[in-house]
């Protein structure tokens, strides 16, 4: 007998499906003409249907509906959304990109991130009351990294196709992928300094913690590896700065950072070797080959989470290793890959709609408890927008001449360093490093835990709105000033799969050849690596003569010119 089943699962699936359909119907208008992207509409949709407005979607009612389950759900959603897309971002970079541009990458990951961390902390201390320097550093570390999802949209979106040079787009994409996993050293340094501060009573509640304070770092690492989490690990342990720096160097740099890099290299390069082997023997079909990055991302998220290392950094490293020789990217282009871009879109829809649902609006204005007010948060948003990243890039851009040519490109790179779902991941992870709000033994930690979630979520919302509207505004300015689109002498020619499909930005159709000439494409075509012997490229001309272009795996500019002459 038919019955009505308005369960939370059915509601979520119906809402997500309806948004995908409604967005898709006018997706070209939203993304290629209005330049709004996917994040801002998804967040707005989540807010409208979430607890603050329609009360149609509420994460507290999902699953078993246990108390305080939202934090665990949010952390899991953020890990999956970011991890899979970091593998995709990694393999879409040119072959051996990290080796070729290691100097700009080191500049972006060390001095730039350090300056961003300190300047962001200063902005937070100026606007948020009752914080100390160390607690400000903890909150500042959560929003230091540029969001990899929003940055990919900036680096690979229609506006970038038209106006942003390829070298600048590549460094923005690569930096965002790497620094999102590289934020742990900044977070854990401040965390260890707070945990091991010499204050009265620190470390007295646990004999286990006393042993760690005595310097048994090896035991601490082993316990982390087997996920042996004790209640005392989120309290005050005492021991001083020396113990804090020792644990930071061993646990964070060795176990979290270096192990995740090594693990990502092994998994990514191993997957590349396995894919080549399967291709030579024609064991792998197209669908499985194109889903390899998604599978790698899920595998790394699960295994890195199990051993307690940095899953985000491992995912990005694995993506780079997967395409280290350029073959994987070349093969996906030869297969006209739309699978990974569809995975990107689907994860963006779900992830950012979820952020809209769980946005803690009630905590944004509490002058009598936390001291946070809307004017304070608005001021914080603009301070962070101006001082968090732009000064760091202006200080260092002249040391990156291969990627950033002048001050205008430096301003673009500095301004478009958005804060998004990566910050949500870090703040939810940070909540597991400290006692629950109000349960700490001292006011310093209690004051931090009371404000860190609303502050970070506010900056995420502020960045999504401001950066989401900045691209349409910048496009209007460029049109008003008559800035020309980037045109190349040798644009990339791609196959036109359908005459009904909208043309990419900064491209021109060639109906006679059923192809599209694309200028300034992010993933520029490179010669494909030979895996099963060269293939002869040829075309029959109007006289019935076979024109041979040579034995290689893909067409270069000489081949394209010969094809045009025949046409």
XYZ file of C-alpha atoms in Angstrom:
567
model
C 0.000 0.000 0.000
C 1.494 3.395 -0.964
C 2.645 5.518 1.961
C 4.210 8.923 2.414
C 7.885 8.760 3.482
C 9.199 12.285 4.034
C 12.521 11.144 5.475
C 15.598 13.335 5.768
C 17.378 11.302 3.078
C 14.551 11.750 0.596
C 14.388 15.481 1.313
C 18.158 15.955 0.866
C 18.262 13.976 -2.372
C 15.244 15.806 -3.765
C 16.672 19.224 -2.912
C 20.136 18.447 -4.289
C 18.684 17.001 -7.471
C 16.385 19.962 -8.020
C 19.268 22.405 -7.569
C 21.446 20.503 -10.050
C 18.651 20.551 -12.637
C 17.710 24.204 -12.105
C 21.334 25.354 -12.139
C 22.106 23.217 -15.169
C 19.327 24.691 -17.293
C 20.961 28.142 -17.150
C 24.517 27.060 -16.302
C 26.079 28.832 -19.287
C 24.382 32.073 -18.267
C 25.537 31.736 -14.645
C 29.112 30.636 -15.291
C 30.130 31.994 -18.709
C 28.089 35.195 -18.966
C 27.436 36.311 -15.385
C 30.702 34.756 -14.060
C 29.089 33.734 -10.773
C 30.475 30.195 -10.615
C 28.960 27.388 -8.581
C 29.863 28.214 -4.971
C 27.821 31.380 -4.404
C 24.499 30.076 -5.826
C 24.923 26.781 -3.917
C 25.617 28.546 -0.606
C 22.640 30.884 -1.083
C 20.404 27.918 -1.919
C 21.571 26.107 1.221
C 20.970 29.165 3.393
C 17.449 29.650 2.021
C 16.479 26.032 2.694
C 18.453 25.642 5.926
C 17.542 26.149 9.591
C 17.887 29.939 9.402
C 15.166 30.393 6.762
C 12.834 27.686 5.433
C 13.991 25.071 8.011
C 13.699 22.466 5.262
C 17.233 21.078 5.713
C 18.899 20.607 9.103
C 22.058 18.535 9.563
C 21.177 17.941 13.236
C 18.247 15.795 12.087
C 20.279 13.612 9.710
C 21.387 10.060 10.402
C 20.918 9.031 14.009
C 20.280 12.674 15.041
C 22.592 12.411 18.044
C 23.686 15.513 19.902
C 26.624 17.466 18.412
C 26.854 15.221 15.346
C 27.073 18.208 12.970
C 30.781 18.713 13.559
C 31.642 15.138 12.567
C 29.401 15.303 9.490
C 30.910 18.630 8.436
C 34.473 17.349 8.808
C 33.664 14.268 6.732
C 31.954 16.259 3.981
C 34.875 18.702 3.790
C 37.453 15.900 3.582
C 35.687 14.161 0.705
C 34.940 17.329 -1.268
C 38.478 18.693 -0.940
C 40.408 15.425 -1.195
C 38.911 14.222 -4.477
C 39.218 17.629 -6.106
C 42.850 17.986 -5.000
C 43.770 14.812 -6.886
C 42.014 16.208 -9.962
C 43.748 19.586 -9.563
C 47.097 17.829 -9.228
C 46.926 15.791 -12.421
C 45.627 18.739 -14.458
C 48.879 20.636 -13.916
C 51.589 20.275 -16.574
C 54.014 17.369 -16.334
C 56.752 17.802 -13.695
C 55.295 21.195 -12.749
C 56.483 21.021 -9.136
C 60.027 20.280 -10.278
C 60.038 23.066 -12.870
C 58.496 25.698 -10.582
C 59.889 24.562 -7.245
C 61.218 28.006 -6.341
C 57.856 29.835 -6.720
C 56.135 26.974 -4.893
C 58.559 27.127 -1.965
C 58.080 30.897 -1.790
C 54.309 30.459 -1.718
C 54.403 27.713 0.916
C 56.954 29.194 3.333
C 57.373 33.006 3.410
C 54.008 33.838 1.808
C 52.008 31.533 4.083
C 53.920 32.703 7.151
C 53.207 36.360 6.366
C 49.560 35.512 5.669
C 49.302 33.691 8.998
C 50.762 36.557 11.004
C 48.813 39.313 9.225
C 45.553 37.380 9.532
C 46.207 36.866 13.240
C 46.751 40.607 13.625
C 43.415 41.337 11.920
C 41.658 38.884 14.233
C 43.227 40.345 17.376
C 42.172 43.852 16.308
C 38.494 42.952 15.904
C 37.714 39.932 18.092
C 37.750 40.570 21.880
C 39.185 38.426 24.662
C 41.811 36.633 22.584
C 45.503 36.199 23.315
C 48.272 36.018 20.738
C 48.390 32.213 20.793
C 44.638 31.745 20.497
C 44.609 34.316 17.689
C 47.320 32.300 15.934
C 45.160 29.159 16.174
C 42.163 30.865 14.564
C 44.366 32.626 12.025
C 45.887 29.314 10.898
C 42.434 28.019 9.953
C 41.989 30.747 7.320
C 45.605 31.102 6.193
C 45.329 28.628 3.310
C 43.726 29.684 0.052
C 40.743 27.497 -0.686
C 41.567 24.900 -3.364
C 37.997 24.655 -4.644
C 37.334 28.372 -5.089
C 40.877 28.920 -6.399
C 40.393 26.265 -9.083
C 37.260 28.102 -10.199
C 39.270 31.325 -10.437
C 42.232 29.720 -12.209
C 40.217 27.591 -14.627
C 36.965 29.515 -15.021
C 35.660 31.360 -18.092
C 37.055 34.712 -16.938
C 40.546 33.228 -16.575
C 40.269 31.627 -20.001
C 39.774 35.073 -21.422
C 42.034 37.375 -19.414
C 44.450 35.572 -17.036
C 47.828 34.355 -18.417
C 48.390 30.611 -18.263
C 51.508 30.820 -16.059
C 49.611 32.819 -13.440
C 46.683 30.423 -13.561
C 48.971 27.449 -13.035
C 50.715 28.895 -9.982
C 47.376 29.903 -8.412
C 46.029 26.385 -8.929
C 49.205 24.671 -7.711
C 49.646 26.917 -4.685
C 46.049 26.470 -3.568
C 46.335 22.694 -3.886
C 49.553 22.463 -1.904
C 48.990 25.064 0.797
C 45.618 23.671 1.851
C 47.390 20.579 3.114
C 50.371 22.635 4.260
C 48.351 24.502 6.874
C 48.909 21.893 9.581
C 52.362 23.164 10.659
C 50.886 26.591 11.426
C 47.868 25.188 13.248
C 49.833 22.659 15.276
C 52.592 25.099 16.269
C 50.093 27.374 17.984
C 48.226 24.370 19.394
C 51.338 22.821 20.961
C 52.417 26.170 22.421
C 49.022 26.453 24.143
C 48.990 22.821 25.318
C 52.505 22.899 26.739
C 52.475 26.395 28.216
C 53.942 26.568 31.717
C 50.885 27.449 33.799
C 49.972 26.259 37.302
C 48.393 22.808 37.334
C 49.275 21.916 33.752
C 49.821 18.213 33.233
C 48.819 17.174 36.771
C 45.618 15.397 35.738
C 47.246 12.553 33.838
C 50.280 10.374 34.411
C 50.282 9.572 30.705
C 50.615 13.236 29.827
C 53.393 13.587 32.377
C 55.367 10.922 30.546
C 54.899 12.764 27.288
C 55.962 16.008 28.901
C 59.112 14.223 30.017
C 60.016 13.870 26.375
C 58.765 10.471 25.235
C 58.065 11.741 21.725
C 58.342 8.320 20.092
C 55.451 7.020 22.159
C 53.377 10.055 21.209
C 53.938 9.382 17.508
C 53.068 5.688 17.810
C 49.910 6.523 19.733
C 48.930 9.005 17.039
C 49.553 6.378 14.371
C 47.126 3.933 15.991
C 44.649 6.726 16.767
C 45.061 6.292 20.541
C 43.369 9.555 21.512
C 43.143 10.316 25.201
C 40.988 12.906 26.915
C 44.095 14.616 28.287
C 45.351 15.260 24.746
C 42.952 18.181 24.427
C 43.868 19.801 27.717
C 46.868 21.570 29.232
C 49.923 19.313 29.371
C 52.641 21.718 30.528
C 56.322 21.280 29.766
C 57.287 24.581 28.186
C 58.300 25.818 24.760
C 61.022 23.194 24.267
C 58.592 20.291 24.549
C 56.116 22.095 22.278
C 58.709 22.682 19.544
C 60.006 19.113 19.839
C 56.575 17.599 19.345
C 55.842 20.088 16.554
C 58.982 19.044 14.697
C 58.417 15.305 15.089
C 54.663 14.784 15.087
C 53.730 17.563 12.660
C 56.630 17.795 10.220
C 57.738 14.162 10.213
C 54.493 12.271 10.710
C 51.890 14.608 9.246
C 53.744 16.473 6.477
C 56.652 14.308 5.293
C 54.806 11.012 5.661
C 51.807 12.326 3.722
C 54.075 13.585 0.907
C 55.866 10.241 0.706
C 52.596 8.318 0.852
C 51.071 10.489 -1.875
C 54.099 9.971 -4.137
C 54.014 6.190 -3.699
C 50.252 5.893 -4.268
C 50.103 8.371 -7.165
C 53.140 7.055 -9.025
C 52.074 3.473 -8.398
C 48.659 4.240 -9.873
C 50.336 5.823 -12.919
C 52.482 2.726 -13.503
C 49.451 0.459 -13.108
C 47.433 2.603 -15.542
C 50.202 2.467 -18.177
C 50.469 -1.293 -17.773
C 46.705 -1.714 -18.174
C 46.607 0.617 -21.198
C 49.317 -1.305 -23.044
C 47.343 -4.519 -22.656
C 43.970 -2.822 -23.126
C 42.734 -4.114 -19.787
C 41.192 -0.855 -18.571
C 38.084 0.724 -20.061
C 37.475 4.449 -20.524
C 35.182 4.877 -17.546
C 37.570 3.220 -15.109
C 40.541 5.153 -16.466
C 38.798 8.499 -16.042
C 37.540 7.598 -12.558
C 41.069 6.828 -11.365
C 41.555 10.259 -9.670
C 38.276 9.899 -7.785
C 39.245 6.422 -6.625
C 42.681 7.629 -5.536
C 41.141 10.525 -3.622
C 38.725 8.299 -1.711
C 41.460 5.748 -0.986
C 43.842 8.383 0.359
C 41.159 10.090 2.453
C 40.287 6.789 4.094
C 43.804 5.471 4.663
C 45.355 8.785 5.711
C 42.480 9.348 8.089
C 43.031 5.880 9.547
C 46.717 6.474 10.297
C 46.278 10.117 11.311
C 48.359 11.866 8.654
C 47.523 14.735 6.260
C 45.035 13.415 3.705
C 44.722 16.725 1.832
C 48.428 17.071 1.124
C 48.681 13.386 0.178
C 45.819 13.799 -2.320
C 47.441 16.747 -4.075
C 50.846 15.055 -4.193
C 49.261 11.892 -5.585
C 47.572 13.895 -8.351
C 50.921 15.384 -9.370
C 52.612 11.976 -9.273
C 49.827 10.440 -11.356
C 50.623 12.835 -14.217
C 54.348 13.243 -13.575
C 55.322 12.300 -17.150
C 52.280 14.020 -18.688
C 50.744 10.840 -20.020
C 47.672 10.647 -17.819
C 46.519 14.182 -18.699
C 47.236 13.616 -22.402
C 45.274 10.383 -22.395
C 42.290 11.946 -20.609
C 42.215 14.728 -23.212
C 42.387 12.159 -25.990
C 39.379 10.476 -24.372
C 37.550 13.853 -24.170
C 37.355 13.653 -20.391
C 34.180 15.121 -18.950
C 34.016 12.706 -16.024
C 36.378 14.595 -13.720
C 34.835 17.983 -14.469
C 31.423 16.497 -13.662
C 32.799 15.150 -10.372
C 34.075 18.658 -9.597
C 30.673 20.198 -10.230
C 28.773 17.568 -8.247
C 31.091 17.893 -5.231
C 30.916 21.697 -5.397
C 27.129 21.651 -5.409
C 26.866 19.317 -2.439
C 29.744 20.823 -0.445
C 28.815 24.481 -0.712
C 25.104 23.847 -0.280
C 26.000 22.041 2.938
C 28.056 25.048 4.105
C 24.983 27.218 3.588
C 22.923 24.813 5.678
C 25.298 24.703 8.666
C 26.268 28.399 8.679
C 26.034 29.482 12.392
C 24.169 32.771 11.910
C 22.972 32.802 15.523
C 26.584 33.050 16.756
C 27.522 36.037 14.592
C 25.988 38.618 16.941
C 26.432 37.916 20.670
C 27.691 41.109 22.291
C 26.804 39.946 25.815
C 28.634 36.597 25.731
C 31.440 36.284 23.170
C 31.599 39.994 22.323
C 31.125 39.301 18.608
C 28.939 41.737 16.692
C 28.036 42.125 13.048
C 29.998 45.403 12.687
C 33.082 43.738 14.175
C 32.800 40.825 11.763
C 32.280 43.100 8.751
C 35.372 45.051 9.742
C 37.280 41.777 10.158
C 36.191 40.652 6.703
C 37.537 43.749 4.982
C 40.756 43.752 7.011
C 41.425 40.142 6.069
C 40.546 40.849 2.431
C 43.125 43.654 2.255
C 45.927 42.546 4.563
C 45.818 38.744 4.649
C 47.395 38.016 1.264
C 48.022 41.093 -0.875
C 51.045 42.366 1.133
C 52.661 38.911 1.122
C 52.400 38.588 -2.662
C 53.658 42.144 -3.259
C 56.677 41.445 -1.043
C 57.621 38.234 -2.851
C 56.341 38.399 -6.453
C 59.624 39.659 -7.910
C 61.216 36.371 -6.824
C 58.688 34.508 -9.028
C 59.261 36.065 -12.487
C 58.345 32.882 -14.348
C 54.815 32.975 -12.906
C 54.044 36.587 -11.923
C 55.202 39.152 -14.463
C 54.273 42.505 -12.903
C 52.433 44.221 -10.072
C 49.063 43.867 -11.809
C 49.372 40.083 -11.867
C 50.621 40.205 -8.276
C 47.531 42.193 -7.268
C 45.279 39.661 -9.003
C 47.034 36.757 -7.301
C 46.972 38.513 -3.946
C 43.336 39.553 -4.080
C 41.988 36.235 -5.313
C 43.078 34.067 -2.405
C 39.614 32.966 -1.287
C 38.619 31.340 1.993
C 36.210 28.436 1.608
C 35.604 24.823 2.437
C 39.268 24.322 3.323
C 38.826 26.680 6.278
C 35.723 24.714 7.308
C 37.865 21.567 7.354
C 40.508 23.208 9.545
C 38.094 24.707 12.059
C 36.233 21.409 12.489
C 39.573 19.627 12.906
C 40.678 22.262 15.439
C 37.567 21.641 17.544
C 38.890 18.098 18.109
C 42.194 19.462 19.422
C 40.666 21.460 22.297
C 37.975 20.868 24.924
C 34.367 21.641 24.074
C 33.251 25.237 24.483
C 33.192 26.138 28.172
C 34.773 22.873 29.380
C 38.422 23.974 29.507
C 40.113 24.651 32.826
C 41.153 28.228 31.948
C 39.581 31.293 30.367
C 42.105 31.573 27.528
C 40.990 28.367 25.821
C 37.306 28.915 26.661
C 37.365 32.356 25.057
C 38.946 30.889 21.915
C 36.556 27.946 21.550
C 33.585 30.293 21.989
C 34.483 32.499 19.010
C 36.615 30.419 16.636
C 33.746 28.695 14.829
C 31.631 31.817 14.125
C 34.742 33.819 13.140
C 35.942 31.234 10.621
C 32.495 30.559 9.183
C 31.912 34.286 8.828
C 35.150 34.699 6.881
C 34.130 31.779 4.651
C 30.761 33.392 3.937
C 32.347 36.816 3.421
C 34.920 35.431 0.988
C 32.393 33.413 -1.003
C 30.189 36.474 -1.440
C 32.917 39.062 -2.073
C 35.127 36.934 -4.320
C 32.070 35.459 -6.025
C 30.887 38.944 -7.009
C 34.383 40.291 -7.766
C 34.795 38.374 -11.025
C 31.569 39.798 -12.571
C 32.611 43.273 -11.397
C 36.117 42.855 -12.831
C 34.658 41.638 -16.113
C 32.551 44.816 -16.366
C 35.649 46.934 -15.656
C 37.627 45.106 -18.340
C 34.825 45.609 -20.859
C 34.555 49.307 -19.976
C 38.303 49.793 -20.377
C 38.460 47.705 -23.546
C 40.948 45.131 -22.232
C 41.482 42.583 -25.036
C 41.206 38.853 -24.493
C 44.415 36.822 -24.604
C 45.083 35.585 -28.146
C 47.750 33.019 -29.000
C 49.599 32.497 -32.264
C 49.076 28.763 -31.949
C 45.774 28.094 -30.134
C 44.837 24.590 -29.180
C 42.479 22.790 -31.517
C 39.981 20.453 -29.878
C 37.260 18.312 -31.379
C 33.746 19.736 -31.458
C 31.709 16.978 -29.873
C 28.327 18.590 -30.551
C 27.102 21.564 -32.509
C 24.584 22.221 -29.720
C 27.221 22.655 -27.012
C 28.151 26.186 -25.979
C 31.634 27.265 -27.054
C 34.276 27.719 -24.339
C 35.257 31.291 -23.545
C 37.982 32.776 -25.730
C 37.463 30.237 -28.511
C 36.328 30.120 -32.123
C 34.507 27.333 -33.943
C 35.691 25.893 -37.261
C 32.566 24.174 -38.641
C 34.357 22.830 -41.718
C 36.778 20.864 -39.570
C 34.255 20.262 -36.771
C 36.762 21.636 -34.293
C 37.264 24.543 -31.900
C 40.344 26.748 -31.602
C 40.791 27.586 -27.918
C 43.086 30.386 -26.770
C 44.772 30.350 -23.346
C 43.427 26.933 -22.377
C 44.510 25.841 -18.896
C 45.506 22.287 -19.809
C 47.528 22.989 -22.945
C 47.997 19.977 -25.192
C 51.410 18.370 -25.058
C 52.891 15.509 -27.028
C 51.538 12.248 -25.653
C 53.974 9.716 -24.306
C 54.337 6.603 -26.444
C 52.857 3.591 -24.654
C 52.247 1.143 -27.515
C 54.145 2.440 -30.531
C 53.667 5.525 -32.706
C 50.562 6.096 -34.776
C 50.591 7.452 -38.329
C 48.527 10.648 -38.680
C 47.059 11.254 -42.114
C 44.227 12.916 -44.031
C 42.874 12.458 -47.582
C 42.809 15.694 -49.596
C 40.349 16.634 -52.334
C 42.622 15.176 -55.047
C 42.434 11.758 -53.459
C 46.002 11.849 -52.214
C 46.836 10.666 -48.718
C 48.705 13.367 -46.789
C 50.902 11.898 -44.003
C 52.044 14.131 -41.132
C 54.517 11.830 -39.428
C 54.472 9.192 -36.739
C 53.610 10.607 -33.356
C 50.900 10.328 -30.756
C 49.291 13.759 -31.119
C 49.232 16.702 -33.488
C 51.546 19.644 -32.974
C 51.360 23.125 -34.528
C 53.032 21.937 -37.767
C 50.398 19.258 -38.251
C 47.583 21.728 -37.641
C 49.013 24.141 -40.200
C 49.207 21.374 -42.819
C 45.612 20.454 -42.093
C 44.552 24.076 -42.557
C 46.370 24.275 -45.907
C 44.601 21.149 -47.122
C 41.277 22.574 -46.026
